[in-house]
Tab-separated table of C-alpha atoms in Angstrom:
chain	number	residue	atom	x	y	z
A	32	UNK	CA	-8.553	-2.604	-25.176
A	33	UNK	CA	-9.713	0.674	-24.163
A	34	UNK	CA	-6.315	3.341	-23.090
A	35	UNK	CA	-7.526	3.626	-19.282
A	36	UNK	CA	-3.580	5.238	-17.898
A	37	UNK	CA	-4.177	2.858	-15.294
A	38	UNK	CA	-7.400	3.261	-14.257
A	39	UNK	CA	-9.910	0.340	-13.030
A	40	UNK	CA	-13.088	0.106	-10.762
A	41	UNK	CA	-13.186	-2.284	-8.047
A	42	UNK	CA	-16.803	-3.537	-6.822
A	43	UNK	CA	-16.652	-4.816	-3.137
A	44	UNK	CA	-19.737	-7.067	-2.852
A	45	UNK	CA	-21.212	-8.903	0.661
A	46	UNK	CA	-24.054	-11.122	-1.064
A	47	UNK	CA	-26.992	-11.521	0.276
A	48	UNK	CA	-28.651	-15.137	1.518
A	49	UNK	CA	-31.859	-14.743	-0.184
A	50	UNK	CA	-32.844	-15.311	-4.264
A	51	UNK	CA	-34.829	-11.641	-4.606
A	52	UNK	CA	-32.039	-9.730	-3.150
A	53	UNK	CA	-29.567	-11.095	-4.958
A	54	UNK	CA	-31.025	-10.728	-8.448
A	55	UNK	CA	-31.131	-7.015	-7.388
A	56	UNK	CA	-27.649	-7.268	-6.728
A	57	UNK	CA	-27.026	-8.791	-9.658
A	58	UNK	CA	-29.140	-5.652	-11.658
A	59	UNK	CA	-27.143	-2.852	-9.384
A	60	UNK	CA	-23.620	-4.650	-10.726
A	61	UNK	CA	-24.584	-4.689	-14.064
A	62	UNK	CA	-26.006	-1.134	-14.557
A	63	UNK	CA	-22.357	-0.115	-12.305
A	64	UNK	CA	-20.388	-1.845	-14.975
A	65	UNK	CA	-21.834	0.235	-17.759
A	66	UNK	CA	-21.169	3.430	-15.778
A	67	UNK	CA	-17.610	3.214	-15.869
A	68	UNK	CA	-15.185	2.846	-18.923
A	69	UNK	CA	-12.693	1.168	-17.151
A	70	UNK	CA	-11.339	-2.556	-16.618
A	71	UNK	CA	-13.488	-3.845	-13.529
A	72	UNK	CA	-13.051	-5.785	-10.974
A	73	UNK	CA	-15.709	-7.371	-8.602
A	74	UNK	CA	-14.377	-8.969	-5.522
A	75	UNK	CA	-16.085	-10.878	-2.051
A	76	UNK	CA	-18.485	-12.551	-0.211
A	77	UNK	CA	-21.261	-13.816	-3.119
A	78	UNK	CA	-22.981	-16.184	-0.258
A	79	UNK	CA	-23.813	-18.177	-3.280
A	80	UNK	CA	-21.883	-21.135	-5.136
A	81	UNK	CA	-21.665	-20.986	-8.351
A	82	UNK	CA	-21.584	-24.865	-8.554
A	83	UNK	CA	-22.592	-28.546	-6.928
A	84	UNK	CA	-18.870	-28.990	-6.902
A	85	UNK	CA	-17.986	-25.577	-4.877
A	86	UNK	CA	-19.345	-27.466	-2.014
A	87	UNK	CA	-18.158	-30.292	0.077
A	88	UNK	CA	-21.542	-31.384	0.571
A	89	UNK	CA	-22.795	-31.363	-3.117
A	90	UNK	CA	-26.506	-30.292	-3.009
A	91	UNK	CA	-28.496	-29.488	-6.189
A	92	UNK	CA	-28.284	-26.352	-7.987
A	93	UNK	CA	-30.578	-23.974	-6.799
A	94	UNK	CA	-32.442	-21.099	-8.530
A	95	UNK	CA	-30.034	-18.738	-7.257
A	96	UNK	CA	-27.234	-21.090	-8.445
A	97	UNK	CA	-28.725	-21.000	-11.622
A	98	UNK	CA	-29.037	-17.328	-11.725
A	99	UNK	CA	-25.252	-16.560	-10.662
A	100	UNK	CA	-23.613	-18.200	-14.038
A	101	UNK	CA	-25.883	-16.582	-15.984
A	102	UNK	CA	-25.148	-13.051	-14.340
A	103	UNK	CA	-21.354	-14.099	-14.636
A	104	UNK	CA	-21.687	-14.571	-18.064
A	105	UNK	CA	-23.754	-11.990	-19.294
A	106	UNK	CA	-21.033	-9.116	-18.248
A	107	UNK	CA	-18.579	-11.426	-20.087
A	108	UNK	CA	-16.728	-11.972	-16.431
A	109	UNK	CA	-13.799	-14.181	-15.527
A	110	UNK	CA	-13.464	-16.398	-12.739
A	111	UNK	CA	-9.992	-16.296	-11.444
A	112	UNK	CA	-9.273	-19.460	-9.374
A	113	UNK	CA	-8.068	-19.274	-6.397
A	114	UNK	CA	-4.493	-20.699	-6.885
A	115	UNK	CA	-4.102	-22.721	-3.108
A	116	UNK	CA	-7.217	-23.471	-2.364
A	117	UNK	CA	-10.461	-25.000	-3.011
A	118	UNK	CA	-12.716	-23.573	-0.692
A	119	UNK	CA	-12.550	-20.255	1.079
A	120	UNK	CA	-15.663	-20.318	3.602
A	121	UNK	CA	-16.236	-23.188	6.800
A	122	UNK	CA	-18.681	-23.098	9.272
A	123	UNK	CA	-15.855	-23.749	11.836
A	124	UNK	CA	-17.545	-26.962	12.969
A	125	UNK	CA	-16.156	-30.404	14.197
A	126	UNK	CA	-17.570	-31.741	10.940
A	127	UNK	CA	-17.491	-29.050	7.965
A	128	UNK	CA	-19.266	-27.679	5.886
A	129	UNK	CA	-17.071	-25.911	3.132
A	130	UNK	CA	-18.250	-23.592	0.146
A	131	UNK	CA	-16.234	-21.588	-2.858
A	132	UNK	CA	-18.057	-17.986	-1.815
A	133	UNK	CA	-15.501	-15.782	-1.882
A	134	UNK	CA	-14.408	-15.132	-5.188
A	135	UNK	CA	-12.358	-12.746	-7.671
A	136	UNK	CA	-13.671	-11.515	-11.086
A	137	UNK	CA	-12.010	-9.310	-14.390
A	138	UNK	CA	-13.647	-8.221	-17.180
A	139	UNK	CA	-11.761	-9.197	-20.490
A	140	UNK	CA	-10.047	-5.399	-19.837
A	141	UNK	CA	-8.853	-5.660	-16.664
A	142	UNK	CA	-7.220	-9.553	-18.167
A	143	UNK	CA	-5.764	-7.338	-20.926
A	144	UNK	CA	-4.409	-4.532	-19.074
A	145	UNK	CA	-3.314	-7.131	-16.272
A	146	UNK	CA	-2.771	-10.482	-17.602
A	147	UNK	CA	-1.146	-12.310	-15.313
A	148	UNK	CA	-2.521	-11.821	-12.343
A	149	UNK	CA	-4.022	-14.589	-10.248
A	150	UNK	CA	-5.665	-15.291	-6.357
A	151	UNK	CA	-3.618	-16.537	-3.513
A	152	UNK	CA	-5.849	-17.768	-0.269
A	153	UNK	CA	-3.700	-16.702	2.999
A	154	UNK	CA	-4.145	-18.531	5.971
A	155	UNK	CA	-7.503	-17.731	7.909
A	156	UNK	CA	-6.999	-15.885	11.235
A	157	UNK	CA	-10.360	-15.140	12.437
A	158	UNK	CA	-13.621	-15.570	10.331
A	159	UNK	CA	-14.733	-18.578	8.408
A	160	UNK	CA	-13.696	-17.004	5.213
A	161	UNK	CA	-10.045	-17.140	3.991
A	162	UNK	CA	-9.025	-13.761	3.146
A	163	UNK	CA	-7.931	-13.661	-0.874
A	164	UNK	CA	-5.073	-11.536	-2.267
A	165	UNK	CA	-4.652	-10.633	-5.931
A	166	UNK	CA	-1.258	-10.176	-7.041
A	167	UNK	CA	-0.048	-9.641	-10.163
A	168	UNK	CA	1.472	-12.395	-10.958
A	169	UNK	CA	4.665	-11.531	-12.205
A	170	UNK	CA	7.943	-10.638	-9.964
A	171	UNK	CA	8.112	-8.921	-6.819
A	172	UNK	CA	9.314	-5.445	-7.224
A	173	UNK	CA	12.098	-4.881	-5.075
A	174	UNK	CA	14.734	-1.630	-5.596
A	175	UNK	CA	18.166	-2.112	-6.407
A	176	UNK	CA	20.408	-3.189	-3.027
A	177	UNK	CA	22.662	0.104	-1.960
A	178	UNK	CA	26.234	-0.725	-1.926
A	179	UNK	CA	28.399	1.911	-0.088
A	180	UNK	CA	32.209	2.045	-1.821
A	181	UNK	CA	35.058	2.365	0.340
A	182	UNK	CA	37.059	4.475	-2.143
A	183	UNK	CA	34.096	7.072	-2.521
A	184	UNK	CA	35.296	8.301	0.822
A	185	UNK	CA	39.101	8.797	-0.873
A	186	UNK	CA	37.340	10.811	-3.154
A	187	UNK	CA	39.323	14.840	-2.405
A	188	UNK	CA	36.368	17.270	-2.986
A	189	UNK	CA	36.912	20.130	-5.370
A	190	UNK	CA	37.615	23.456	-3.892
């Protein structure tokens, strides 16, 4: 693993809904990742499943299904399930239609530099997605409790 001092590059992507865009998208991520020299993360909206299974309706795999994997695995990227939850976008109708679009991915140094870090879905308050948070996975930080003494106050103070 490279020494980063706690560095790391986030990519925020909105996917788009057509194949030619997205294989752009797909190019301007990769050339990013070899900018940088630090553990990266790529987080969002993908608009694309990256299987028949990340939909409740299971379709066929598209060419743009086809081409997601492939991008996935050619930057060596790791999925990180989403702990609570299967699928993280509905169309908010009577009868849904869910999809896995939404999704969280490390490079091997980010999972070295932060290995035990997974995705929690919290509950969805407005849109159809189902906002994501990445913790680390370990215990909650939380300072020591202050304790006043009673005999600190018997305490004389020097002249």
């Amino acid at each position: 693993m490279r020494q980063t001092e706690g560095k790391w590059v986030c990519s925020n992507v909105y996917g788009p809904h057509e194949d030619n865009p997205r294989e752009r998208l797909w190019e301007e991520l990769s050339t990013t990742h070899t900018l940088w020299e630090y553990p990266w993360l790529v987080v969002g909206d993908f608009n694309i499943t990256r299987f028949p299974e990340d939909r409740n309706k299971h379709g066929q795999i598209t060419s743009g299904m086809a081409g997601f994997p492939s991008w996935i695995d050619g930057e060596g990227l790791i999925d990180i399930p989403t702990r609570n939850q299967a699928y993280t976008w509905s169309n908010l109708r009577e009868v849904s239609s869910l999809a896995l679009l939404d999704r969280i991915f490390i490079d091997a140094d980010w999972e070295a530099q932060f290995p035990r870090c997974e995705v929690v879905a919290l509950p969805r308050v407005v849109s159809g997605h189902i906002p994501l948070l990445l913790t680390g996975g370990g215990e909650s930080y939380s300072p020591p409790r202050f304790c006043y003494e009673a005999w600190w106050s018997s305490i004389t103070q020097m002249p």
